[in-house]
Amino acid sequence: MNPLLKKVVAFLPELVARLTIRRDSGPIDSVDGVCSFVSTRAAFIAQKSLYGYLKARMGTRYPSMFEDDVLIASIDIAKINIYVACLSDLSVYAAIRSLQAEAVDDKVYRDLALRCLKRGLADNAEQARNIEAFSVSDSLADFEKRLAFVDWYSDLPVRHLFTASPAALYKWAPIAPNLKREDKEIVENSIKFAWRDVRAQFEKRIDSSRVAGDLSSFRPSGN
């Protein structure tokens, strides 16, 4: 495989993720199932949103970025940071939706959300290790701060939980600041809209009673 083709293949992991997701359509009926859904869908949304924005902004120049090592490094940094933001949003949502019909206290919600985030970080540990500008420990600390302020019993629409990912896409996308300012609303709305299908999938597949049954083996994940 020639060097350019290798870069193209490595740069488009969302193609593999999409194929995996197509085969993953059964019920979500365990804590592990919830965590797996969060990890894979957060990765898919992060990649789809980032690459979609880059393609839209670069136009016919898009293929040339495969030859620019500096730009690729910037995209790798953006990708992991956007992924963690997506992971944060989806972990909180999934914990609420999985347990809202059960009589559980805040700690159980927090623990499930934290398990989801840790699963996502573990699934992408190899990629994260290669990014000097990224810290797993800082990501965990930031998420735990967020969890301290989550209202697990709020009756606000669930779309209000998805706040970290739009901000991260706008912040980290390697586009010139003067151009990004023109795109802010469009960029943030693009990822907000992308989440709608993910939530619909989760609503369709979640088996809350089975997940609740799995709580008998559910233990605090620790920090």
PDB file of C-alpha atoms in Angstrom:
ATOM      1  CA  MET A   1       0.000   0.000   0.000  1.00  0.00           C
ATOM      2  CA  ASN A   2       1.471   3.367  -0.985  1.00  0.00           C
ATOM      3  CA  PRO A   3       2.067   5.999   1.740  1.00  0.00           C
ATOM      4  CA  LEU A   4      -0.781   8.280   0.637  1.00  0.00           C
ATOM      5  CA  LEU A   5      -3.293   5.440   0.581  1.00  0.00           C
ATOM      6  CA  LYS A   6      -2.170   4.395   4.053  1.00  0.00           C
ATOM      7  CA  LYS A   7      -2.899   7.910   5.310  1.00  0.00           C
ATOM      8  CA  VAL A   8      -6.340   7.892   3.681  1.00  0.00           C
ATOM      9  CA  VAL A   9      -7.265   4.567   5.255  1.00  0.00           C
ATOM     10  CA  ALA A  10      -5.970   5.625   8.688  1.00  0.00           C
ATOM     11  CA  PHE A  11      -7.722   8.967   8.393  1.00  0.00           C
ATOM     12  CA  LEU A  12     -11.179   7.548   7.733  1.00  0.00           C
ATOM     13  CA  PRO A  13     -11.899   5.165  10.635  1.00  0.00           C
ATOM     14  CA  GLU A  14     -15.540   6.239  10.597  1.00  0.00           C
ATOM     15  CA  LEU A  15     -16.028   3.905   7.632  1.00  0.00           C
ATOM     16  CA  VAL A  16     -15.113   0.939   9.811  1.00  0.00           C
ATOM     17  CA  ALA A  17     -17.209   2.307  12.670  1.00  0.00           C
ATOM     18  CA  ARG A  18     -20.219   2.608  10.397  1.00  0.00           C
ATOM     19  CA  LEU A  19     -19.937  -1.035   9.321  1.00  0.00           C
ATOM     20  CA  THR A  20     -19.649  -2.136  12.952  1.00  0.00           C
ATOM     21  CA  ILE A  21     -22.701  -0.109  13.952  1.00  0.00           C
ATOM     22  CA  ARG A  22     -24.787  -1.665  11.192  1.00  0.00           C
ATOM     23  CA  ARG A  23     -24.186  -5.107  12.721  1.00  0.00           C
ATOM     24  CA  ASP A  24     -24.925  -3.847  16.228  1.00  0.00           C
ATOM     25  CA  SER A  25     -28.697  -3.562  16.421  1.00  0.00           C
ATOM     26  CA  GLY A  26     -29.831  -5.892  19.200  1.00  0.00           C
ATOM     27  CA  PRO A  27     -31.360  -4.875  22.514  1.00  0.00           C
ATOM     28  CA  ILE A  28     -29.267  -2.951  25.027  1.00  0.00           C
ATOM     29  CA  ASP A  29     -29.986  -5.018  28.117  1.00  0.00           C
ATOM     30  CA  SER A  30     -26.927  -4.786  30.352  1.00  0.00           C
ATOM     31  CA  VAL A  31     -24.534  -2.283  31.861  1.00  0.00           C
ATOM     32  CA  ASP A  32     -21.862  -3.480  29.438  1.00  0.00           C
ATOM     33  CA  GLY A  33     -24.262  -2.954  26.548  1.00  0.00           C
ATOM     34  CA  VAL A  34     -24.917   0.621  27.618  1.00  0.00           C
ATOM     35  CA  CYS A  35     -21.183   1.322  27.875  1.00  0.00           C
ATOM     36  CA  SER A  36     -20.479  -0.258  24.495  1.00  0.00           C
ATOM     37  CA  PHE A  37     -23.192   1.809  22.805  1.00  0.00           C
ATOM     38  CA  VAL A  38     -21.834   5.005  24.329  1.00  0.00           C
ATOM     39  CA  SER A  39     -18.251   4.261  23.294  1.00  0.00           C
ATOM     40  CA  THR A  40     -19.005   3.399  19.664  1.00  0.00           C
ATOM     41  CA  ARG A  41     -21.608   6.092  18.999  1.00  0.00           C
ATOM     42  CA  ALA A  42     -19.503   8.832  20.574  1.00  0.00           C
ATOM     43  CA  ALA A  43     -16.631   7.853  18.269  1.00  0.00           C
ATOM     44  CA  PHE A  44     -18.897   7.821  15.232  1.00  0.00           C
ATOM     45  CA  ILE A  45     -20.423  11.230  15.940  1.00  0.00           C
ATOM     46  CA  ALA A  46     -17.041  12.801  16.711  1.00  0.00           C
ATOM     47  CA  GLN A  47     -15.487  11.561  13.483  1.00  0.00           C
ATOM     48  CA  LYS A  48     -18.518  12.227  11.310  1.00  0.00           C
ATOM     49  CA  SER A  49     -18.936  15.775  12.593  1.00  0.00           C
ATOM     50  CA  LEU A  50     -15.257  16.722  12.417  1.00  0.00           C
ATOM     51  CA  TYR A  51     -14.589  15.265   8.981  1.00  0.00           C
ATOM     52  CA  GLY A  52     -17.879  16.625   7.666  1.00  0.00           C
ATOM     53  CA  TYR A  53     -16.929  20.128   8.722  1.00  0.00           C
ATOM     54  CA  LEU A  54     -13.439  19.810   7.241  1.00  0.00           C
ATOM     55  CA  LYS A  55     -14.813  18.562   3.942  1.00  0.00           C
ATOM     56  CA  ALA A  56     -17.340  21.380   3.789  1.00  0.00           C
ATOM     57  CA  ARG A  57     -14.740  24.049   4.569  1.00  0.00           C
ATOM     58  CA  MET A  58     -11.903  22.722   2.417  1.00  0.00           C
ATOM     59  CA  GLY A  59     -13.963  21.787  -0.613  1.00  0.00           C
ATOM     60  CA  THR A  60     -11.828  20.595  -3.518  1.00  0.00           C
ATOM     61  CA  ARG A  61      -8.700  21.032  -1.368  1.00  0.00           C
ATOM     62  CA  TYR A  62      -9.887  18.285   1.015  1.00  0.00           C
ATOM     63  CA  PRO A  63      -7.784  15.460  -0.535  1.00  0.00           C
ATOM     64  CA  SER A  64      -4.632  17.540  -0.124  1.00  0.00           C
ATOM     65  CA  MET A  65      -4.817  17.368   3.663  1.00  0.00           C
ATOM     66  CA  PHE A  66      -3.787  13.708   3.501  1.00  0.00           C
ATOM     67  CA  GLU A  67      -0.371  14.974   2.393  1.00  0.00           C
ATOM     68  CA  ASP A  68       0.006  17.547   5.166  1.00  0.00           C
ATOM     69  CA  ASP A  69       1.512  15.924   8.261  1.00  0.00           C
ATOM     70  CA  VAL A  70       1.089  19.077  10.357  1.00  0.00           C
ATOM     71  CA  LEU A  71      -2.618  19.285   9.530  1.00  0.00           C
ATOM     72  CA  ILE A  72      -3.098  15.582  10.198  1.00  0.00           C
ATOM     73  CA  ALA A  73      -1.473  15.999  13.626  1.00  0.00           C
ATOM     74  CA  SER A  74      -3.857  18.891  14.368  1.00  0.00           C
ATOM     75  CA  ILE A  75      -6.811  16.774  13.288  1.00  0.00           C
ATOM     76  CA  ASP A  76      -5.695  13.924  15.559  1.00  0.00           C
ATOM     77  CA  ILE A  77      -5.639  16.345  18.497  1.00  0.00           C
ATOM     78  CA  ALA A  78      -9.062  17.663  17.535  1.00  0.00           C
ATOM     79  CA  LYS A  79     -10.474  14.188  17.075  1.00  0.00           C
ATOM     80  CA  ILE A  80      -9.588  12.885  20.549  1.00  0.00           C
ATOM     81  CA  ASN A  81     -10.793  16.040  22.292  1.00  0.00           C
ATOM     82  CA  ILE A  82     -14.064  16.097  20.369  1.00  0.00           C
ATOM     83  CA  TYR A  83     -14.489  12.391  21.062  1.00  0.00           C
ATOM     84  CA  VAL A  84     -14.146  12.882  24.817  1.00  0.00           C
ATOM     85  CA  ALA A  85     -16.710  15.696  24.696  1.00  0.00           C
ATOM     86  CA  CYS A  86     -19.094  13.413  22.779  1.00  0.00           C
ATOM     87  CA  LEU A  87     -18.387  10.681  25.303  1.00  0.00           C
ATOM     88  CA  SER A  88     -19.203  13.072  28.144  1.00  0.00           C
ATOM     89  CA  ASP A  89     -22.559  14.104  26.675  1.00  0.00           C
ATOM     90  CA  LEU A  90     -23.654  10.606  25.712  1.00  0.00           C
ATOM     91  CA  SER A  91     -22.537   9.051  29.016  1.00  0.00           C
ATOM     92  CA  VAL A  92     -24.746  11.412  31.007  1.00  0.00           C
ATOM     93  CA  TYR A  93     -27.694  10.890  28.661  1.00  0.00           C
ATOM     94  CA  ALA A  94     -27.360   7.099  28.659  1.00  0.00           C
ATOM     95  CA  ALA A  95     -27.162   6.922  32.452  1.00  0.00           C
ATOM     96  CA  ILE A  96     -30.300   9.016  32.836  1.00  0.00           C
ATOM     97  CA  ARG A  97     -32.261   7.138  30.181  1.00  0.00           C
ATOM     98  CA  SER A  98     -31.189   3.721  31.475  1.00  0.00           C
ATOM     99  CA  LEU A  99     -32.082   4.357  35.115  1.00  0.00           C
ATOM    100  CA  GLN A 100     -34.822   6.985  35.121  1.00  0.00           C
ATOM    101  CA  ALA A 101     -37.552   4.394  35.694  1.00  0.00           C
ATOM    102  CA  GLU A 102     -35.700   2.882  38.646  1.00  0.00           C
ATOM    103  CA  ALA A 103     -35.557   4.016  42.262  1.00  0.00           C
ATOM    104  CA  VAL A 104     -31.838   4.748  42.404  1.00  0.00           C
ATOM    105  CA  ASP A 105     -29.918   7.570  44.020  1.00  0.00           C
ATOM    106  CA  ASP A 106     -27.518  10.050  42.463  1.00  0.00           C
ATOM    107  CA  LYS A 107     -24.492   7.871  43.110  1.00  0.00           C
ATOM    108  CA  VAL A 108     -25.779   5.064  40.894  1.00  0.00           C
ATOM    109  CA  TYR A 109     -26.411   7.483  38.033  1.00  0.00           C
ATOM    110  CA  ARG A 110     -22.941   8.959  38.448  1.00  0.00           C
ATOM    111  CA  ASP A 111     -21.308   5.564  38.611  1.00  0.00           C
ATOM    112  CA  LEU A 112     -22.953   4.336  35.406  1.00  0.00           C
ATOM    113  CA  ALA A 113     -22.017   7.523  33.581  1.00  0.00           C
ATOM    114  CA  LEU A 114     -18.430   7.214  34.809  1.00  0.00           C
ATOM    115  CA  ARG A 115     -18.282   3.589  33.692  1.00  0.00           C
ATOM    116  CA  CYS A 116     -19.365   4.668  30.216  1.00  0.00           C
ATOM    117  CA  LEU A 117     -16.695   7.348  29.999  1.00  0.00           C
ATOM    118  CA  LYS A 118     -13.962   5.009  31.252  1.00  0.00           C
ATOM    119  CA  ARG A 119     -15.017   2.362  28.731  1.00  0.00           C
ATOM    120  CA  GLY A 120     -14.714   4.869  25.907  1.00  0.00           C
ATOM    121  CA  LEU A 121     -11.290   6.015  27.063  1.00  0.00           C
ATOM    122  CA  ALA A 122     -10.125   2.409  27.368  1.00  0.00           C
ATOM    123  CA  ASP A 123     -11.408   1.549  23.898  1.00  0.00           C
ATOM    124  CA  ASN A 124      -9.353   4.413  22.463  1.00  0.00           C
ATOM    125  CA  ALA A 125      -6.339   4.231  24.772  1.00  0.00           C
ATOM    126  CA  GLU A 126      -3.855   3.494  21.997  1.00  0.00           C
ATOM    127  CA  GLN A 127      -4.883   6.556  19.980  1.00  0.00           C
ATOM    128  CA  ALA A 128      -4.892   8.751  23.083  1.00  0.00           C
ATOM    129  CA  ARG A 129      -1.357   7.698  24.041  1.00  0.00           C
ATOM    130  CA  ASN A 130      -0.048   9.123  20.778  1.00  0.00           C
ATOM    131  CA  ILE A 131      -1.455  12.601  21.455  1.00  0.00           C
ATOM    132  CA  GLU A 132       0.868  14.628  23.669  1.00  0.00           C
ATOM    133  CA  ALA A 133      -1.667  17.441  24.008  1.00  0.00           C
ATOM    134  CA  PHE A 134      -4.243  15.092  25.579  1.00  0.00           C
ATOM    135  CA  SER A 135      -4.523  13.825  29.154  1.00  0.00           C
ATOM    136  CA  VAL A 136      -6.731  10.929  30.213  1.00  0.00           C
ATOM    137  CA  SER A 137      -6.511  11.940  33.870  1.00  0.00           C
ATOM    138  CA  ASP A 138      -7.574  15.504  33.060  1.00  0.00           C
ATOM    139  CA  SER A 139     -10.500  14.186  31.026  1.00  0.00           C
ATOM    140  CA  LEU A 140     -11.652  12.049  33.943  1.00  0.00           C
ATOM    141  CA  ALA A 141     -11.273  14.954  36.377  1.00  0.00           C
ATOM    142  CA  ASP A 142     -13.273  17.269  34.118  1.00  0.00           C
ATOM    143  CA  PHE A 143     -16.027  14.697  33.758  1.00  0.00           C
ATOM    144  CA  GLU A 144     -16.264  14.127  37.485  1.00  0.00           C
ATOM    145  CA  LYS A 145     -16.659  17.880  37.935  1.00  0.00           C
ATOM    146  CA  ARG A 146     -19.487  17.815  35.431  1.00  0.00           C
ATOM    147  CA  LEU A 147     -21.182  14.915  37.200  1.00  0.00           C
ATOM    148  CA  ALA A 148     -21.242  16.876  40.446  1.00  0.00           C
ATOM    149  CA  PHE A 149     -23.637  19.374  38.869  1.00  0.00           C
ATOM    150  CA  VAL A 150     -25.907  17.073  36.857  1.00  0.00           C
ATOM    151  CA  ASP A 151     -29.579  17.116  37.857  1.00  0.00           C
ATOM    152  CA  TRP A 152     -30.411  13.458  37.275  1.00  0.00           C
ATOM    153  CA  TYR A 153     -34.110  14.034  37.853  1.00  0.00           C
ATOM    154  CA  SER A 154     -34.625  17.092  35.660  1.00  0.00           C
ATOM    155  CA  ASP A 155     -37.632  17.160  33.337  1.00  0.00           C
ATOM    156  CA  LEU A 156     -35.817  19.274  30.738  1.00  0.00           C
ATOM    157  CA  PRO A 157     -35.683  17.779  27.203  1.00  0.00           C
ATOM    158  CA  VAL A 158     -32.713  15.434  26.838  1.00  0.00           C
ATOM    159  CA  ARG A 159     -31.220  17.553  24.054  1.00  0.00           C
ATOM    160  CA  HIS A 160     -30.160  19.996  26.780  1.00  0.00           C
ATOM    161  CA  LEU A 161     -27.663  17.394  28.018  1.00  0.00           C
ATOM    162  CA  PHE A 162     -25.647  17.667  24.791  1.00  0.00           C
ATOM    163  CA  THR A 163     -23.608  20.784  25.473  1.00  0.00           C
ATOM    164  CA  ALA A 164     -19.959  19.680  25.578  1.00  0.00           C
ATOM    165  CA  SER A 165     -19.756  18.205  22.075  1.00  0.00           C
ATOM    166  CA  PRO A 166     -20.943  21.246  20.061  1.00  0.00           C
ATOM    167  CA  ALA A 167     -18.540  23.490  21.971  1.00  0.00           C
ATOM    168  CA  ALA A 168     -15.656  21.042  21.434  1.00  0.00           C
ATOM    169  CA  LEU A 169     -16.278  20.738  17.697  1.00  0.00           C
ATOM    170  CA  TYR A 170     -16.179  24.503  17.351  1.00  0.00           C
ATOM    171  CA  LYS A 171     -13.131  24.872  19.588  1.00  0.00           C
ATOM    172  CA  TRP A 172     -10.908  22.086  18.276  1.00  0.00           C
ATOM    173  CA  ALA A 173     -11.651  21.908  14.545  1.00  0.00           C
ATOM    174  CA  PRO A 174      -8.403  23.004  12.831  1.00  0.00           C
ATOM    175  CA  ILE A 175      -9.948  25.799  10.820  1.00  0.00           C
ATOM    176  CA  ALA A 176      -8.738  29.409  10.804  1.00  0.00           C
ATOM    177  CA  PRO A 177     -10.431  31.357  13.640  1.00  0.00           C
ATOM    178  CA  ASN A 178     -11.821  34.044  11.328  1.00  0.00           C
ATOM    179  CA  LEU A 179     -13.536  31.369   9.247  1.00  0.00           C
ATOM    180  CA  LYS A 180     -14.815  29.454  12.269  1.00  0.00           C
ATOM    181  CA  ARG A 181     -16.485  32.563  13.642  1.00  0.00           C
ATOM    182  CA  GLU A 182     -18.605  32.686  10.511  1.00  0.00           C
ATOM    183  CA  ASP A 183     -19.547  29.026  10.950  1.00  0.00           C
ATOM    184  CA  LYS A 184     -20.254  28.856  14.689  1.00  0.00           C
ATOM    185  CA  GLU A 185     -24.024  28.356  14.605  1.00  0.00           C
ATOM    186  CA  ILE A 186     -23.926  25.965  11.655  1.00  0.00           C
ATOM    187  CA  VAL A 187     -21.088  23.909  13.126  1.00  0.00           C
ATOM    188  CA  GLU A 188     -22.698  23.549  16.542  1.00  0.00           C
ATOM    189  CA  ASN A 189     -26.106  22.739  15.065  1.00  0.00           C
ATOM    190  CA  SER A 190     -24.602  20.069  12.821  1.00  0.00           C
ATOM    191  CA  ILE A 191     -23.540  17.931  15.763  1.00  0.00           C
ATOM    192  CA  LYS A 192     -26.712  18.675  17.720  1.00  0.00           C
ATOM    193  CA  PHE A 193     -28.755  17.324  14.811  1.00  0.00           C
ATOM    194  CA  ALA A 194     -26.472  14.286  14.474  1.00  0.00           C
ATOM    195  CA  TRP A 195     -27.254  13.284  18.053  1.00  0.00           C
ATOM    196  CA  ARG A 196     -30.974  12.940  17.298  1.00  0.00           C
ATOM    197  CA  ASP A 197     -30.520   9.670  15.416  1.00  0.00           C
ATOM    198  CA  VAL A 198     -28.252   8.272  18.139  1.00  0.00           C
ATOM    199  CA  ARG A 199     -30.845   9.047  20.799  1.00  0.00           C
ATOM    200  CA  ALA A 200     -33.545   7.468  18.649  1.00  0.00           C
ATOM    201  CA  GLN A 201     -31.449   4.299  18.339  1.00  0.00           C
ATOM    202  CA  PHE A 202     -30.924   4.171  22.081  1.00  0.00           C
ATOM    203  CA  GLU A 203     -34.613   4.721  22.826  1.00  0.00           C
ATOM    204  CA  LYS A 204     -35.517   1.916  20.432  1.00  0.00           C
ATOM    205  CA  ARG A 205     -32.996  -0.584  21.745  1.00  0.00           C
ATOM    206  CA  ILE A 206     -32.795   0.085  25.487  1.00  0.00           C
ATOM    207  CA  ASP A 207     -34.370  -2.566  27.723  1.00  0.00           C
ATOM    208  CA  SER A 208     -34.523  -0.682  31.003  1.00  0.00           C
ATOM    209  CA  SER A 209     -35.896  -3.584  33.014  1.00  0.00           C
ATOM    210  CA  ARG A 210     -33.039  -5.853  31.928  1.00  0.00           C
ATOM    211  CA  VAL A 211     -30.461  -3.170  32.636  1.00  0.00           C
ATOM    212  CA  ALA A 212     -32.052  -2.733  36.059  1.00  0.00           C
ATOM    213  CA  GLY A 213     -31.793  -6.476  36.586  1.00  0.00           C
ATOM    214  CA  ASP A 214     -28.108  -6.259  35.819  1.00  0.00           C
ATOM    215  CA  LEU A 215     -27.762  -3.839  38.736  1.00  0.00           C
ATOM    216  CA  SER A 216     -27.565  -6.826  41.077  1.00  0.00           C
ATOM    217  CA  SER A 217     -23.959  -7.233  39.920  1.00  0.00           C
ATOM    218  CA  PHE A 218     -23.408  -3.505  39.573  1.00  0.00           C
ATOM    219  CA  ARG A 219     -20.699  -2.220  41.882  1.00  0.00           C
ATOM    220  CA  PRO A 220     -19.151   1.229  42.185  1.00  0.00           C
ATOM    221  CA  SER A 221     -16.485   1.592  39.512  1.00  0.00           C
ATOM    222  CA  GLY A 222     -14.077   3.531  41.755  1.00  0.00           C
ATOM    223  CA  ASN A 223     -12.039   6.532  40.711  1.00  0.00           C
TER     224      ASN A 223
END
